[in-house]
Short mmCIF file of C-alpha atoms in Angstrom, two decimals:
data_model
loop_
_atom_site.label_atom_id
_atom_site.label_comp_id
_atom_site.label_asym_id
_atom_site.label_seq_id
_atom_site.Cartn_x
_atom_site.Cartn_y
_atom_site.Cartn_z
CA MET A 21 74.64 -129.05 60.63
CA LYS A 22 77.54 -127.25 62.67
CA THR A 23 75.97 -124.53 63.75
CA THR A 24 73.19 -125.44 65.86
CA ALA A 25 75.51 -128.22 67.14
CA HIS A 26 77.26 -124.77 68.51
CA LEU A 27 74.41 -122.19 69.37
CA ILE A 28 73.30 -125.81 71.62
CA ALA A 29 76.12 -125.64 73.28
CA ALA A 30 77.18 -121.84 73.71
CA LEU A 31 73.06 -121.55 75.46
CA THR A 32 74.14 -124.54 77.86
CA ALA A 33 77.07 -126.23 79.41
CA ALA A 34 75.31 -129.78 78.45
CA THR A 35 74.37 -130.56 74.82
CA LEU A 36 71.88 -132.35 73.50
CA LEU A 37 74.27 -134.93 72.15
CA ALA A 38 76.96 -136.32 74.40
CA ALA A 39 80.35 -137.30 73.38
CA CYS A 40 81.48 -140.93 72.63
CA GLY A 41 84.29 -143.04 73.84
CA ASN A 42 83.66 -144.61 77.55
CA ASN A 43 80.50 -143.29 78.29
CA PRO A 44 77.17 -144.85 78.52
CA PRO A 45 75.03 -145.03 75.18
CA VAL A 46 73.83 -142.34 73.83
CA PRO A 47 69.80 -142.26 74.81
CA ASP A 48 67.69 -142.01 71.57
CA TRP A 49 65.80 -139.01 72.89
CA GLN A 50 69.55 -137.04 72.39
CA MET A 51 69.88 -138.43 68.88
CA ASN A 52 66.46 -137.69 67.60
CA ALA A 53 66.20 -134.47 68.86
CA GLN A 54 69.45 -133.13 68.10
CA SER A 55 69.15 -134.54 64.59
CA SER A 56 65.65 -132.89 64.01
CA ILE A 57 66.84 -129.85 65.36
CA GLU A 58 69.39 -129.30 62.63
CA ARG A 59 67.07 -131.11 59.72
CA SER A 60 64.42 -128.43 61.08
CA THR A 61 67.12 -125.15 61.43
CA ALA A 62 68.54 -126.07 57.88
CA ALA A 63 65.16 -126.57 55.86
CA TYR A 64 63.87 -123.27 57.45
CA MET A 65 66.75 -121.43 56.02
CA SER A 66 66.69 -123.34 53.18
CA GLY A 67 63.02 -121.90 52.49
CA ASN A 68 61.00 -125.09 52.87
CA ALA A 69 58.31 -124.45 55.92
CA ARG A 70 56.65 -127.87 55.39
CA VAL A 71 60.27 -130.03 56.46
CA GLU A 72 60.67 -127.01 59.14
CA ALA A 73 57.71 -127.78 60.71
CA ALA A 74 57.80 -131.67 60.55
CA GLU A 75 61.02 -131.45 62.07
CA TYR A 76 60.67 -129.13 64.44
CA GLN A 77 57.87 -130.91 66.48
CA ARG A 78 59.66 -133.85 66.37
CA ALA A 79 61.99 -132.35 68.61
CA ARG A 80 59.93 -131.25 70.26
CA ALA A 81 58.04 -134.93 71.08
CA ALA A 82 61.36 -136.25 71.68
CA LEU A 83 62.19 -133.52 74.18
CA ALA A 84 58.73 -133.62 76.10
CA SER A 85 59.24 -136.91 76.88
CA THR A 86 62.67 -136.34 79.44
CA GLY A 87 60.42 -133.14 80.76
CA LYS A 88 63.13 -131.84 80.99
CA VAL A 89 61.71 -128.10 80.54
CA ASP A 90 65.17 -126.33 80.03
CA LEU A 91 66.16 -128.05 76.76
CA MET A 92 62.62 -127.17 75.45
CA ILE A 93 63.56 -123.62 76.16
CA ARG A 94 66.69 -123.59 74.04
CA ALA A 95 64.96 -125.32 71.10
CA GLU A 96 62.32 -122.79 71.35
CA LEU A 97 65.26 -120.20 71.60
CA ILE A 98 67.02 -121.75 68.21
CA ARG A 99 63.80 -121.63 66.42
CA CYS A 100 63.86 -118.34 66.67
CA ALA A 101 67.58 -117.63 66.09
CA ALA A 102 66.97 -119.00 62.94
CA ARG A 103 64.24 -116.46 62.11
CA VAL A 104 66.52 -113.62 63.23
CA ALA A 105 68.95 -114.32 60.77
CA SER A 106 66.46 -114.20 58.18
CA LEU A 107 64.92 -110.74 59.60
CA VAL A 108 62.22 -112.52 60.44
CA PHE A 109 61.38 -110.09 63.73
CA GLU A 110 58.27 -111.75 65.51
CA ASP A 111 57.45 -112.49 68.93
CA CYS A 112 59.12 -115.73 69.93
CA ALA A 113 56.11 -117.46 71.12
CA GLY A 114 56.96 -120.69 71.93
CA TYR A 115 59.66 -119.21 74.15
CA ASP A 116 57.42 -116.76 76.00
CA LYS A 117 55.15 -119.99 76.93
CA LEU A 118 57.81 -121.51 79.00
CA SER A 119 60.13 -118.51 80.01
CA GLN A 120 58.48 -118.35 83.65
CA ASP A 121 61.30 -121.37 84.13
CA ALA A 122 63.45 -120.09 81.67
CA THR A 123 67.52 -119.08 83.08
CA PRO A 124 68.83 -116.16 83.29
CA ALA A 125 71.23 -116.79 80.49
CA ASP A 126 68.14 -118.38 78.58
CA ARG A 127 66.52 -114.98 78.93
CA ALA A 128 69.31 -113.00 78.14
CA TYR A 129 69.56 -114.29 75.42
CA ALA A 130 66.07 -114.24 74.47
CA ALA A 131 66.60 -110.68 74.97
CA TYR A 132 68.78 -110.09 72.76
CA LEU A 133 67.10 -111.67 70.40
CA SER A 134 64.45 -109.67 70.34
CA GLY A 135 66.79 -106.05 70.74
CA ARG A 136 66.19 -105.77 74.10
CA ALA A 137 69.28 -106.78 75.80
CA SER A 138 69.82 -104.93 79.10
CA ALA A 139 73.81 -104.30 80.61
CA ALA A 140 73.42 -106.71 83.12
CA ASP A 141 72.60 -109.35 80.07
CA ILE A 142 75.78 -109.32 78.17
CA ALA A 143 78.30 -110.91 80.69
CA LEU A 144 75.27 -114.15 80.18
CA LEU A 145 75.09 -113.93 76.51
CA PRO A 146 77.16 -117.22 74.85
CA PRO A 147 80.56 -114.31 73.90
CA GLN A 148 81.08 -114.16 70.37
CA HIS A 149 77.47 -112.16 70.94
CA GLN A 150 78.63 -109.81 73.88
CA PRO A 151 80.74 -107.03 71.50
CA VAL A 152 76.60 -106.70 69.64
CA ALA A 153 75.22 -106.77 72.85
CA ALA A 154 77.25 -103.82 73.83
CA GLY A 155 77.13 -102.15 70.88
CA ILE A 156 79.93 -103.22 68.42
CA SER A 157 78.35 -103.16 65.40
CA THR A 158 80.04 -105.69 63.18
CA THR A 159 80.62 -109.29 63.40
CA GLN A 160 83.56 -110.09 61.15
CA ALA A 161 85.22 -111.67 64.45
CA ILE A 162 81.99 -114.22 64.77
CA THR A 163 83.44 -117.67 62.65
CA ASP A 164 80.32 -119.96 62.83
CA PRO A 165 77.58 -118.61 60.47
CA LEU A 166 74.29 -118.83 61.80
CA SER A 167 76.01 -116.94 64.89
CA LYS A 168 77.19 -114.03 62.74
CA LEU A 169 73.95 -114.21 61.08
CA VAL A 170 72.04 -114.07 64.40
CA ALA A 171 74.43 -111.26 65.45
CA SER A 172 73.48 -109.25 62.15
CA GLY A 173 69.92 -109.14 62.23
CA VAL A 174 70.08 -107.83 65.78
CA LEU A 175 72.19 -105.02 64.82
CA LEU A 176 69.83 -104.59 61.80
CA ARG A 177 66.85 -104.23 64.51
CA ALA A 178 68.85 -102.25 66.10
CA GLY A 179 69.33 -99.98 63.35
CA LYS A 180 72.86 -100.12 63.80
CA ALA A 181 73.99 -102.95 60.53
CA THR A 182 76.52 -100.77 58.46
CA PRO A 183 77.22 -101.67 54.91
CA GLN A 184 79.89 -103.84 55.78
CA VAL A 185 77.35 -105.96 58.01
CA LEU A 186 74.92 -106.21 55.16
CA SER A 187 77.61 -107.62 52.85
CA ASP A 188 79.63 -109.73 55.10
CA ALA A 189 75.61 -111.30 55.73
CA VAL A 190 75.66 -112.06 52.08
CA ASP A 191 77.94 -113.59 52.23
CA THR A 192 78.04 -116.40 54.51
CA ALA A 193 74.46 -116.87 53.30
CA SER A 194 75.63 -117.18 50.09
CA ALA A 195 78.28 -119.84 51.08
CA GLN A 196 75.78 -121.69 53.45
CA GLY A 197 73.12 -122.03 50.58
CA TRP A 198 70.77 -120.19 53.10
CA ARG A 199 67.99 -118.84 50.64
CA ARG A 200 65.81 -117.65 52.78
CA PRO A 201 68.21 -115.54 54.81
CA LEU A 202 70.36 -114.41 51.53
CA LEU A 203 67.00 -113.34 50.03
CA ALA A 204 65.97 -111.53 52.90
CA TRP A 205 69.64 -109.86 52.64
CA LEU A 206 70.23 -109.23 49.44
CA GLY A 207 66.55 -107.60 49.81
CA VAL A 208 67.51 -104.88 52.57
CA GLN A 209 70.95 -104.27 50.16
CA ALA A 210 68.52 -103.01 47.45
CA MET A 211 66.51 -101.04 49.25
CA ARG A 212 69.39 -98.93 50.61
CA ALA A 213 70.83 -99.17 47.43
CA GLU A 214 67.75 -97.23 45.69
CA LYS A 215 67.56 -94.99 49.07
CA SER A 216 70.97 -93.86 47.96
CA GLY A 217 69.93 -92.80 44.52
CA ASP A 218 71.99 -95.60 43.23
CA THR A 219 69.80 -97.56 40.92
CA ALA A 220 72.25 -99.41 38.84
CA GLU A 221 73.44 -101.02 42.05
CA ALA A 222 70.10 -101.88 43.19
CA GLN A 223 69.14 -103.29 39.69
CA ARG A 224 72.29 -105.73 40.17
CA ILE A 225 71.04 -106.79 43.26
CA LYS A 226 67.36 -107.43 42.02
CA ARG A 227 68.92 -109.74 39.31
CA ARG A 228 70.59 -111.58 41.70
CA ILE A 229 67.29 -112.14 43.85
CA ASP A 230 65.80 -112.66 40.83
CA LEU A 231 68.09 -115.49 39.87
CA ILE A 232 67.87 -116.76 42.94
CA SER A 233 63.88 -117.14 43.52
CA GLU A 234 63.89 -119.25 39.83
CA LYS A 235 62.17 -122.26 40.46
CA PRO A 236 63.73 -125.13 39.12
#
């Protein structure tokens, strides 16, 4: 999944999957970790918890074989980012266990995901997230789908998500076929419509939620 590869690249100068060409063959652990993280993230976004857990354990096993704590930390951050993108605001427990060995950039990203990024953290964040961390309430300039949803989740967590942010998040999740975040963002839209007294809009959104929730 392209979005996961982009996030890994943003968090570390050396991606899990090395370039091809005249370079030495890519070690099995890199290919296994990369593909398992991609499948794990895709499964989570689709709402398949069983596959997500199984694939993530495969990724952890591949990364653990190297003893590289920095890569394990970034894998945990990717997992937490998928949850923020889906509006699951919980402690990043896997990262917390390893945080004493995290780099300043990793700490900044973890703080950003938790809604506690400081002014000093902003310059250490991936470029696409810096405006949001600085207080700008828009995600329209972010082209990577996962990054857009993560930034949208951060804004919602901070109480700064505008109707346009919600609309963009819904459209992004829908375009990717990501059931879990789509249902979460539609739920927020429905709640806001109800609070504003727009019953017709709230009912329209709920019909869409029912359609998505139907079992085949």
